[in-house]
PDB file of N, CA and C in Angstrom:
ATOM      1  N   MET G   1       0.853  -1.176   0.000  1.00  0.00           N
ATOM      2  CA  MET G   1       0.000   0.000   0.000  1.00  0.00           C
ATOM      3  C   MET G   1       0.899   1.239   0.000  1.00  0.00           C
ATOM      4  N   PRO G   2       0.718   2.153  -0.956  1.00  0.00           N
ATOM      5  CA  PRO G   2       1.583   3.345  -1.022  1.00  0.00           C
ATOM      6  C   PRO G   2       1.268   4.342   0.086  1.00  0.00           C
ATOM      7  N   HIS G   3       2.224   5.219   0.343  1.00  0.00           N
ATOM      8  CA  HIS G   3       2.041   6.286   1.323  1.00  0.00           C
ATOM      9  C   HIS G   3       1.438   7.505   0.644  1.00  0.00           C
ATOM     10  N   LEU G   4       0.851   8.361   1.443  1.00  0.00           N
ATOM     11  CA  LEU G   4       0.233   9.586   0.959  1.00  0.00           C
ATOM     12  C   LEU G   4       1.294  10.515   0.385  1.00  0.00           C
ATOM     13  N   PRO G   5       1.108  10.990  -0.843  1.00  0.00           N
ATOM     14  CA  PRO G   5       2.080  11.934  -1.399  1.00  0.00           C
ATOM     15  C   PRO G   5       2.022  13.258  -0.647  1.00  0.00           C
ATOM     16  N   LEU G   6       3.135  13.960  -0.613  1.00  0.00           N
ATOM     17  CA  LEU G   6       3.163  15.243   0.080  1.00  0.00           C
ATOM     18  C   LEU G   6       2.414  16.315  -0.682  1.00  0.00           C
ATOM     19  N   LYS G   7       2.298  16.146  -1.987  1.00  0.00           N
ATOM     20  CA  LYS G   7       1.640  17.155  -2.800  1.00  0.00           C
ATOM     21  C   LYS G   7       0.928  16.472  -3.956  1.00  0.00           C
ATOM     22  N   LEU G   8      -0.315  16.878  -4.195  1.00  0.00           N
ATOM     23  CA  LEU G   8      -1.070  16.373  -5.332  1.00  0.00           C
ATOM     24  C   LEU G   8      -1.106  17.432  -6.416  1.00  0.00           C
ATOM     25  N   LYS G   9      -1.113  17.003  -7.664  1.00  0.00           N
ATOM     26  CA  LYS G   9      -1.238  17.942  -8.772  1.00  0.00           C
ATOM     27  C   LYS G   9      -2.695  18.366  -8.883  1.00  0.00           C
ATOM     28  N   PHE G  10      -2.916  19.562  -9.427  1.00  0.00           N
ATOM     29  CA  PHE G  10      -4.268  20.090  -9.582  1.00  0.00           C
ATOM     30  C   PHE G  10      -5.110  19.093 -10.366  1.00  0.00           C
ATOM     31  N   GLY G  11      -6.265  18.758  -9.824  1.00  0.00           N
ATOM     32  CA  GLY G  11      -7.185  17.846 -10.486  1.00  0.00           C
ATOM     33  C   GLY G  11      -6.892  16.375 -10.249  1.00  0.00           C
ATOM     34  N   GLU G  12      -5.765  16.064  -9.635  1.00  0.00           N
ATOM     35  CA  GLU G  12      -5.407  14.673  -9.374  1.00  0.00           C
ATOM     36  C   GLU G  12      -6.291  14.125  -8.256  1.00  0.00           C
ATOM     37  N   LYS G  13      -6.831  12.942  -8.464  1.00  0.00           N
ATOM     38  CA  LYS G  13      -7.713  12.352  -7.466  1.00  0.00           C
ATOM     39  C   LYS G  13      -6.912  11.531  -6.473  1.00  0.00           C
ATOM     40  N   CYS G  14      -7.389  11.542  -5.251  1.00  0.00           N
ATOM     41  CA  CYS G  14      -6.726  10.820  -4.170  1.00  0.00           C
ATOM     42  C   CYS G  14      -7.794  10.065  -3.391  1.00  0.00           C
ATOM     43  N   HIS G  15      -7.664   8.755  -3.331  1.00  0.00           N
ATOM     44  CA  HIS G  15      -8.597   7.934  -2.570  1.00  0.00           C
ATOM     45  C   HIS G  15      -7.886   7.479  -1.302  1.00  0.00           C
ATOM     46  N   LEU G  16      -8.312   8.001  -0.169  1.00  0.00           N
ATOM     47  CA  LEU G  16      -7.643   7.720   1.096  1.00  0.00           C
ATOM     48  C   LEU G  16      -7.626   6.237   1.447  1.00  0.00           C
ATOM     49  N   VAL G  17      -8.628   5.496   1.001  1.00  0.00           N
ATOM     50  CA  VAL G  17      -8.686   4.069   1.310  1.00  0.00           C
ATOM     51  C   VAL G  17      -7.512   3.316   0.673  1.00  0.00           C
ATOM     52  N   ASP G  18      -6.937   3.855  -0.398  1.00  0.00           N
ATOM     53  CA  ASP G  18      -5.825   3.202  -1.088  1.00  0.00           C
ATOM     54  C   ASP G  18      -4.464   3.553  -0.499  1.00  0.00           C
ATOM     55  N   LEU G  19      -4.430   4.423   0.499  1.00  0.00           N
ATOM     56  CA  LEU G  19      -3.162   4.891   1.051  1.00  0.00           C
ATOM     57  C   LEU G  19      -2.918   4.342   2.449  1.00  0.00           C
ATOM     58  N   SER G  20      -1.662   4.116   2.755  1.00  0.00           N
ATOM     59  CA  SER G  20      -1.282   3.576   4.059  1.00  0.00           C
ATOM     60  C   SER G  20      -1.213   4.686   5.105  1.00  0.00           C
ATOM     61  N   PRO G  21      -1.794   4.479   6.283  1.00  0.00           N
ATOM     62  CA  PRO G  21      -1.688   5.475   7.347  1.00  0.00           C
ATOM     63  C   PRO G  21      -0.395   5.349   8.152  1.00  0.00           C
ATOM     64  N   GLU G  22       0.380   4.321   7.884  1.00  0.00           N
ATOM     65  CA  GLU G  22       1.627   4.091   8.615  1.00  0.00           C
ATOM     66  C   GLU G  22       2.670   5.138   8.240  1.00  0.00           C
ATOM     67  N   PRO G  23       3.443   5.602   9.196  1.00  0.00           N
ATOM     68  CA  PRO G  23       4.502   6.571   8.884  1.00  0.00           C
ATOM     69  C   PRO G  23       5.599   5.915   8.041  1.00  0.00           C
ATOM     70  N   GLU G  24       6.226   6.715   7.169  1.00  0.00           N
ATOM     71  CA  GLU G  24       7.305   6.179   6.337  1.00  0.00           C
ATOM     72  C   GLU G  24       8.515   5.819   7.190  1.00  0.00           C
ATOM     73  N   THR G  25       8.800   6.639   8.198  1.00  0.00           N
ATOM     74  CA  THR G  25       9.915   6.389   9.098  1.00  0.00           C
ATOM     75  C   THR G  25       9.352   5.904  10.424  1.00  0.00           C
ATOM     76  N   LYS G  26       9.664   4.676  10.772  1.00  0.00           N
ATOM     77  CA  LYS G  26       9.091   4.110  11.991  1.00  0.00           C
ATOM     78  C   LYS G  26       9.954   4.371  13.219  1.00  0.00           C
ATOM     79  N   ASN G  27      11.243   4.362  13.064  1.00  0.00           N
ATOM     80  CA  ASN G  27      12.142   4.510  14.208  1.00  0.00           C
ATOM     81  C   ASN G  27      12.813   5.874  14.179  1.00  0.00           C
ATOM     82  N   ILE G  28      12.165   6.859  14.776  1.00  0.00           N
ATOM     83  CA  ILE G  28      12.735   8.203  14.845  1.00  0.00           C
ATOM     84  C   ILE G  28      12.771   8.598  16.322  1.00  0.00           C
ATOM     85  N   ASP G  29      13.902   9.127  16.750  1.00  0.00           N
ATOM     86  CA  ASP G  29      13.995   9.477  18.164  1.00  0.00           C
ATOM     87  C   ASP G  29      13.300  10.817  18.427  1.00  0.00           C
ATOM     88  N   LYS G  30      12.942  11.033  19.676  1.00  0.00           N
ATOM     89  CA  LYS G  30      12.150  12.192  20.077  1.00  0.00           C
ATOM     90  C   LYS G  30      12.865  13.508  19.777  1.00  0.00           C
ATOM     91  N   ALA G  31      14.179  13.563  20.005  1.00  0.00           N
ATOM     92  CA  ALA G  31      14.940  14.799  19.765  1.00  0.00           C
ATOM     93  C   ALA G  31      14.940  15.159  18.277  1.00  0.00           C
ATOM     94  N   ALA G  32      15.117  14.166  17.417  1.00  0.00           N
ATOM     95  CA  ALA G  32      15.113  14.418  15.966  1.00  0.00           C
ATOM     96  C   ALA G  32      13.732  14.861  15.504  1.00  0.00           C
ATOM     97  N   ALA G  33      12.700  14.251  16.068  1.00  0.00           N
ATOM     98  CA  ALA G  33      11.332  14.629  15.706  1.00  0.00           C
ATOM     99  C   ALA G  33      11.049  16.065  16.125  1.00  0.00           C
ATOM    100  N   LYS G  34      11.474  16.436  17.323  1.00  0.00           N
ATOM    101  CA  LYS G  34      11.250  17.792  17.827  1.00  0.00           C
ATOM    102  C   LYS G  34      11.965  18.826  16.956  1.00  0.00           C
ATOM    103  N   GLU G  35      13.181  18.504  16.543  1.00  0.00           N
ATOM    104  CA  GLU G  35      13.946  19.401  15.673  1.00  0.00           C
ATOM    105  C   GLU G  35      13.252  19.568  14.315  1.00  0.00           C
ATOM    106  N   GLN G  36      12.770  18.468  13.748  1.00  0.00           N
ATOM    107  CA  GLN G  36      12.090  18.524  12.454  1.00  0.00           C
ATOM    108  C   GLN G  36      10.782  19.296  12.557  1.00  0.00           C
ATOM    109  N   ILE G  37      10.049  19.133  13.643  1.00  0.00           N
ATOM    110  CA  ILE G  37       8.801  19.878  13.845  1.00  0.00           C
ATOM    111  C   ILE G  37       9.097  21.375  13.903  1.00  0.00           C
ATOM    112  N   GLY G  38      10.167  21.759  14.574  1.00  0.00           N
ATOM    113  CA  GLY G  38      10.552  23.173  14.642  1.00  0.00           C
ATOM    114  C   GLY G  38      10.850  23.751  13.264  1.00  0.00           C
ATOM    115  N   LYS G  39      11.577  23.012  12.445  1.00  0.00           N
ATOM    116  CA  LYS G  39      11.883  23.466  11.079  1.00  0.00           C
ATOM    117  C   LYS G  39      10.603  23.572  10.250  1.00  0.00           C
ATOM    118  N   ASN G  40       9.760  22.545  10.350  1.00  0.00           N
ATOM    119  CA  ASN G  40       8.518  22.535   9.573  1.00  0.00           C
ATOM    120  C   ASN G  40       7.574  23.647  10.012  1.00  0.00           C
ATOM    121  N   SER G  41       7.559  23.968  11.309  1.00  0.00           N
ATOM    122  CA  SER G  41       6.674  25.017  11.820  1.00  0.00           C
ATOM    123  C   SER G  41       6.991  26.366  11.191  1.00  0.00           C
ATOM    124  N   LYS G  42       8.267  26.677  11.031  1.00  0.00           N
ATOM    125  CA  LYS G  42       8.656  27.945  10.404  1.00  0.00           C
ATOM    126  C   LYS G  42       8.130  28.026   8.978  1.00  0.00           C
ATOM    127  N   VAL G  43       8.218  26.933   8.244  1.00  0.00           N
ATOM    128  CA  VAL G  43       7.721  26.893   6.863  1.00  0.00           C
ATOM    129  C   VAL G  43       6.198  27.027   6.847  1.00  0.00           C
ATOM    130  N   ILE G  44       5.514  26.314   7.743  1.00  0.00           N
ATOM    131  CA  ILE G  44       4.053  26.356   7.809  1.00  0.00           C
ATOM    132  C   ILE G  44       3.566  27.763   8.134  1.00  0.00           C
ATOM    133  N   ILE G  45       4.213  28.442   9.082  1.00  0.00           N
ATOM    134  CA  ILE G  45       3.826  29.800   9.461  1.00  0.00           C
ATOM    135  C   ILE G  45       3.951  30.737   8.266  1.00  0.00           C
ATOM    136  N   ASP G  46       5.065  30.643   7.542  1.00  0.00           N
ATOM    137  CA  ASP G  46       5.290  31.499   6.371  1.00  0.00           C
ATOM    138  C   ASP G  46       4.246  31.232   5.289  1.00  0.00           C
ATOM    139  N   LEU G  47       4.009  29.981   4.993  1.00  0.00           N
ATOM    140  CA  LEU G  47       3.030  29.637   3.954  1.00  0.00           C
ATOM    141  C   LEU G  47       1.610  30.016   4.366  1.00  0.00           C
ATOM    142  N   ALA G  48       1.273  29.866   5.647  1.00  0.00           N
ATOM    143  CA  ALA G  48      -0.067  30.226   6.125  1.00  0.00           C
ATOM    144  C   ALA G  48      -0.310  31.725   5.985  1.00  0.00           C
ATOM    145  N   ARG G  49       0.704  32.532   6.282  1.00  0.00           N
ATOM    146  CA  ARG G  49       0.567  33.993   6.122  1.00  0.00           C
ATOM    147  C   ARG G  49       0.337  34.367   4.662  1.00  0.00           C
ATOM    148  N   LYS G  50       1.092  33.743   3.777  1.00  0.00           N
ATOM    149  CA  LYS G  50       0.933  34.034   2.345  1.00  0.00           C
ATOM    150  C   LYS G  50      -0.442  33.603   1.846  1.00  0.00           C
ATOM    151  N   LEU G  51      -0.892  32.444   2.275  1.00  0.00           N
ATOM    152  CA  LEU G  51      -2.197  31.942   1.857  1.00  0.00           C
ATOM    153  C   LEU G  51      -3.314  32.857   2.352  1.00  0.00           C
ATOM    154  N   TYR G  52      -3.217  33.299   3.601  1.00  0.00           N
ATOM    155  CA  TYR G  52      -4.228  34.188   4.176  1.00  0.00           C
ATOM    156  C   TYR G  52      -4.213  35.554   3.482  1.00  0.00           C
ATOM    157  N   ALA G  53      -3.031  36.064   3.201  1.00  0.00           N
ATOM    158  CA  ALA G  53      -2.916  37.375   2.556  1.00  0.00           C
ATOM    159  C   ALA G  53      -3.453  37.345   1.126  1.00  0.00           C
ATOM    160  N   GLU G  54      -3.230  36.249   0.437  1.00  0.00           N
ATOM    161  CA  GLU G  54      -3.703  36.139  -0.938  1.00  0.00           C
ATOM    162  C   GLU G  54      -5.224  36.097  -1.006  1.00  0.00           C
ATOM    163  N   ASN G  55      -5.848  35.392  -0.056  1.00  0.00           N
ATOM    164  CA  ASN G  55      -7.308  35.321   0.054  1.00  0.00           C
ATOM    165  C   ASN G  55      -7.984  34.835  -1.232  1.00  0.00           C
ATOM    166  N   ARG G  56      -7.345  33.900  -1.939  1.00  0.00           N
ATOM    167  CA  ARG G  56      -7.933  33.367  -3.166  1.00  0.00           C
ATOM    168  C   ARG G  56      -8.052  31.849  -3.133  1.00  0.00           C
ATOM    169  N   ARG G  57      -7.270  31.209  -2.298  1.00  0.00           N
ATOM    170  CA  ARG G  57      -7.257  29.752  -2.255  1.00  0.00           C
ATOM    171  C   ARG G  57      -7.499  29.277  -0.829  1.00  0.00           C
ATOM    172  N   ALA G  58      -7.716  27.989  -0.724  1.00  0.00           N
ATOM    173  CA  ALA G  58      -7.917  27.382   0.595  1.00  0.00           C
ATOM    174  C   ALA G  58      -7.118  26.087   0.662  1.00  0.00           C
ATOM    175  N   LEU G  59      -6.898  25.661   1.859  1.00  0.00           N
ATOM    176  CA  LEU G  59      -6.191  24.416   2.101  1.00  0.00           C
ATOM    177  C   LEU G  59      -7.047  23.568   3.016  1.00  0.00           C
ATOM    178  N   LEU G  60      -7.296  22.336   2.621  1.00  0.00           N
ATOM    179  CA  LEU G  60      -8.093  21.422   3.426  1.00  0.00           C
ATOM    180  C   LEU G  60      -7.163  20.386   4.030  1.00  0.00           C
ATOM    181  N   LEU G  61      -7.145  20.335   5.350  1.00  0.00           N
ATOM    182  CA  LEU G  61      -6.383  19.317   6.069  1.00  0.00           C
ATOM    183  C   LEU G  61      -7.380  18.387   6.734  1.00  0.00           C
ATOM    184  N   VAL G  62      -7.211  17.106   6.541  1.00  0.00           N
ATOM    185  CA  VAL G  62      -8.078  16.125   7.182  1.00  0.00           C
ATOM    186  C   VAL G  62      -7.220  15.356   8.170  1.00  0.00           C
ATOM    187  N   LEU G  63      -7.587  15.446   9.425  1.00  0.00           N
ATOM    188  CA  LEU G  63      -6.875  14.752  10.488  1.00  0.00           C
ATOM    189  C   LEU G  63      -7.847  13.747  11.088  1.00  0.00           C
ATOM    190  N   GLN G  64      -7.591  12.476  10.851  1.00  0.00           N
ATOM    191  CA  GLN G  64      -8.521  11.434  11.261  1.00  0.00           C
ATOM    192  C   GLN G  64      -7.885  10.548  12.317  1.00  0.00           C
ATOM    193  N   GLY G  65      -8.648  10.249  13.343  1.00  0.00           N
ATOM    194  CA  GLY G  65      -8.169   9.357  14.382  1.00  0.00           C
ATOM    195  C   GLY G  65      -9.279   9.042  15.361  1.00  0.00           C
ATOM    196  N   MET G  66      -9.121   7.952  16.061  1.00  0.00           N
ATOM    197  CA  MET G  66     -10.097   7.539  17.067  1.00  0.00           C
ATOM    198  C   MET G  66     -10.019   8.502  18.260  1.00  0.00           C
ATOM    199  N   ASP G  67     -10.991   8.409  19.161  1.00  0.00           N
ATOM    200  CA  ASP G  67     -10.957   9.198  20.392  1.00  0.00           C
ATOM    201  C   ASP G  67      -9.655   8.911  21.131  1.00  0.00           C
ATOM    202  N   THR G  68      -9.102   9.901  21.748  1.00  0.00           N
ATOM    203  CA  THR G  68      -7.847   9.842  22.507  1.00  0.00           C
ATOM    204  C   THR G  68      -6.646   9.427  21.660  1.00  0.00           C
ATOM    205  N   SER G  69      -6.697   9.700  20.349  1.00  0.00           N
ATOM    206  CA  SER G  69      -5.565   9.338  19.484  1.00  0.00           C
ATOM    207  C   SER G  69      -4.542  10.460  19.370  1.00  0.00           C
ATOM    208  N   GLY G  70      -4.817  11.623  19.976  1.00  0.00           N
ATOM    209  CA  GLY G  70      -3.840  12.706  19.978  1.00  0.00           C
ATOM    210  C   GLY G  70      -4.058  13.769  18.924  1.00  0.00           C
ATOM    211  N   LYS G  71      -5.257  13.839  18.372  1.00  0.00           N
ATOM    212  CA  LYS G  71      -5.540  14.829  17.325  1.00  0.00           C
ATOM    213  C   LYS G  71      -5.371  16.254  17.831  1.00  0.00           C
ATOM    214  N   ASP G  72      -5.893  16.558  19.017  1.00  0.00           N
ATOM    215  CA  ASP G  72      -5.791  17.921  19.567  1.00  0.00           C
ATOM    216  C   ASP G  72      -4.335  18.316  19.797  1.00  0.00           C
ATOM    217  N   GLY G  73      -3.565  17.418  20.351  1.00  0.00           N
ATOM    218  CA  GLY G  73      -2.145  17.694  20.581  1.00  0.00           C
ATOM    219  C   GLY G  73      -1.389  17.881  19.279  1.00  0.00           C
ATOM    220  N   THR G  74      -1.757  17.109  18.274  1.00  0.00           N
ATOM    221  CA  THR G  74      -1.135  17.244  16.959  1.00  0.00           C
ATOM    222  C   THR G  74      -1.430  18.618  16.375  1.00  0.00           C
ATOM    223  N   ILE G  75      -2.676  19.045  16.461  1.00  0.00           N
ATOM    224  CA  ILE G  75      -3.055  20.361  15.943  1.00  0.00           C
ATOM    225  C   ILE G  75      -2.297  21.460  16.686  1.00  0.00           C
ATOM    226  N   ARG G  76      -2.237  21.361  18.014  1.00  0.00           N
ATOM    227  CA  ARG G  76      -1.513  22.364  18.809  1.00  0.00           C
ATOM    228  C   ARG G  76      -0.042  22.431  18.415  1.00  0.00           C
ATOM    229  N   THR G  77       0.571  21.279  18.206  1.00  0.00           N
ATOM    230  CA  THR G  77       1.998  21.238  17.885  1.00  0.00           C
ATOM    231  C   THR G  77       2.272  21.737  16.474  1.00  0.00           C
ATOM    232  N   ILE G  78       1.513  21.270  15.526  1.00  0.00           N
ATOM    233  CA  ILE G  78       1.768  21.591  14.119  1.00  0.00           C
ATOM    234  C   ILE G  78       1.365  23.024  13.780  1.00  0.00           C
ATOM    235  N   MET G  79       0.265  23.495  14.340  1.00  0.00           N
ATOM    236  CA  MET G  79      -0.265  24.804  13.971  1.00  0.00           C
ATOM    237  C   MET G  79       0.198  25.924  14.894  1.00  0.00           C
ATOM    238  N   LYS G  80       1.143  25.637  15.788  1.00  0.00           N
ATOM    239  CA  LYS G  80       1.664  26.659  16.700  1.00  0.00           C
ATOM    240  C   LYS G  80       2.259  27.803  15.875  1.00  0.00           C
ATOM    241  N   GLY G  81       1.839  29.015  16.148  1.00  0.00           N
ATOM    242  CA  GLY G  81       2.357  30.165  15.424  1.00  0.00           C
ATOM    243  C   GLY G  81       1.484  30.611  14.264  1.00  0.00           C
ATOM    244  N   VAL G  82       0.514  29.787  13.869  1.00  0.00           N
ATOM    245  CA  VAL G  82      -0.403  30.154  12.784  1.00  0.00           C
ATOM    246  C   VAL G  82      -1.556  30.947  13.392  1.00  0.00           C
ATOM    247  N   ASN G  83      -1.937  32.031  12.743  1.00  0.00           N
ATOM    248  CA  ASN G  83      -3.034  32.872  13.222  1.00  0.00           C
ATOM    249  C   ASN G  83      -4.329  32.058  13.254  1.00  0.00           C
ATOM    250  N   PRO G  84      -4.929  31.841  14.416  1.00  0.00           N
ATOM    251  CA  PRO G  84      -6.144  31.035  14.494  1.00  0.00           C
ATOM    252  C   PRO G  84      -7.332  31.671  13.772  1.00  0.00           C
ATOM    253  N   GLN G  85      -7.289  32.981  13.566  1.00  0.00           N
ATOM    254  CA  GLN G  85      -8.390  33.631  12.850  1.00  0.00           C
ATOM    255  C   GLN G  85      -8.405  33.253  11.375  1.00  0.00           C
ATOM    256  N   SER G  86      -7.312  32.706  10.882  1.00  0.00           N
ATOM    257  CA  SER G  86      -7.253  32.306   9.481  1.00  0.00           C
ATOM    258  C   SER G  86      -7.680  30.854   9.290  1.00  0.00           C
ATOM    259  N   CYS G  87      -8.102  30.195  10.374  1.00  0.00           N
ATOM    260  CA  CYS G  87      -8.448  28.777  10.312  1.00  0.00           C
ATOM    261  C   CYS G  87      -9.917  28.550  10.664  1.00  0.00           C
ATOM    262  N   ILE G  88     -10.489  27.554  10.023  1.00  0.00           N
ATOM    263  CA  ILE G  88     -11.826  27.089  10.371  1.00  0.00           C
ATOM    264  C   ILE G  88     -11.673  25.611  10.689  1.00  0.00           C
ATOM    265  N   ILE G  89     -12.048  25.224  11.892  1.00  0.00           N
ATOM    266  CA  ILE G  89     -11.940  23.835  12.307  1.00  0.00           C
ATOM    267  C   ILE G  89     -13.337  23.272  12.466  1.00  0.00           C
ATOM    268  N   THR G  90     -13.574  22.128  11.828  1.00  0.00           N
ATOM    269  CA  THR G  90     -14.892  21.510  11.853  1.00  0.00           C
ATOM    270  C   THR G  90     -14.749  20.051  12.246  1.00  0.00           C
ATOM    271  N   SER G  91     -15.558  19.620  13.169  1.00  0.00           N
ATOM    272  CA  SER G  91     -15.598  18.220  13.547  1.00  0.00           C
ATOM    273  C   SER G  91     -16.695  17.546  12.741  1.00  0.00           C
ATOM    274  N   PHE G  92     -16.421  16.368  12.291  1.00  0.00           N
ATOM    275  CA  PHE G  92     -17.449  15.635  11.531  1.00  0.00           C
ATOM    276  C   PHE G  92     -17.380  14.158  11.911  1.00  0.00           C
ATOM    277  N   LYS G  93     -18.463  13.471  11.659  1.00  0.00           N
ATOM    278  CA  LYS G  93     -18.521  12.039  11.979  1.00  0.00           C
ATOM    279  C   LYS G  93     -18.976  11.263  10.776  1.00  0.00           C
TER     280      LYS G  93
END
């Protein structure tokens, strides 16, 4: 089962059922993960500001997990530094 691509081309279809939810890297130490999250956060903050300023496009993130799977903590960690007024969060079942 292939992993989710980091970027889809415009119009390209993606069926989540065909993709593996397993991480590509299974054995990563906590310090390396924390360092990578810090680097990624700077990029996310910059891109979020540009996206909000442009006001022409949107980005849909789907975060799926069972109860107590850590979704809230993931959002807090990944979206730290992003203006919350530029985000709409919706729960669905």
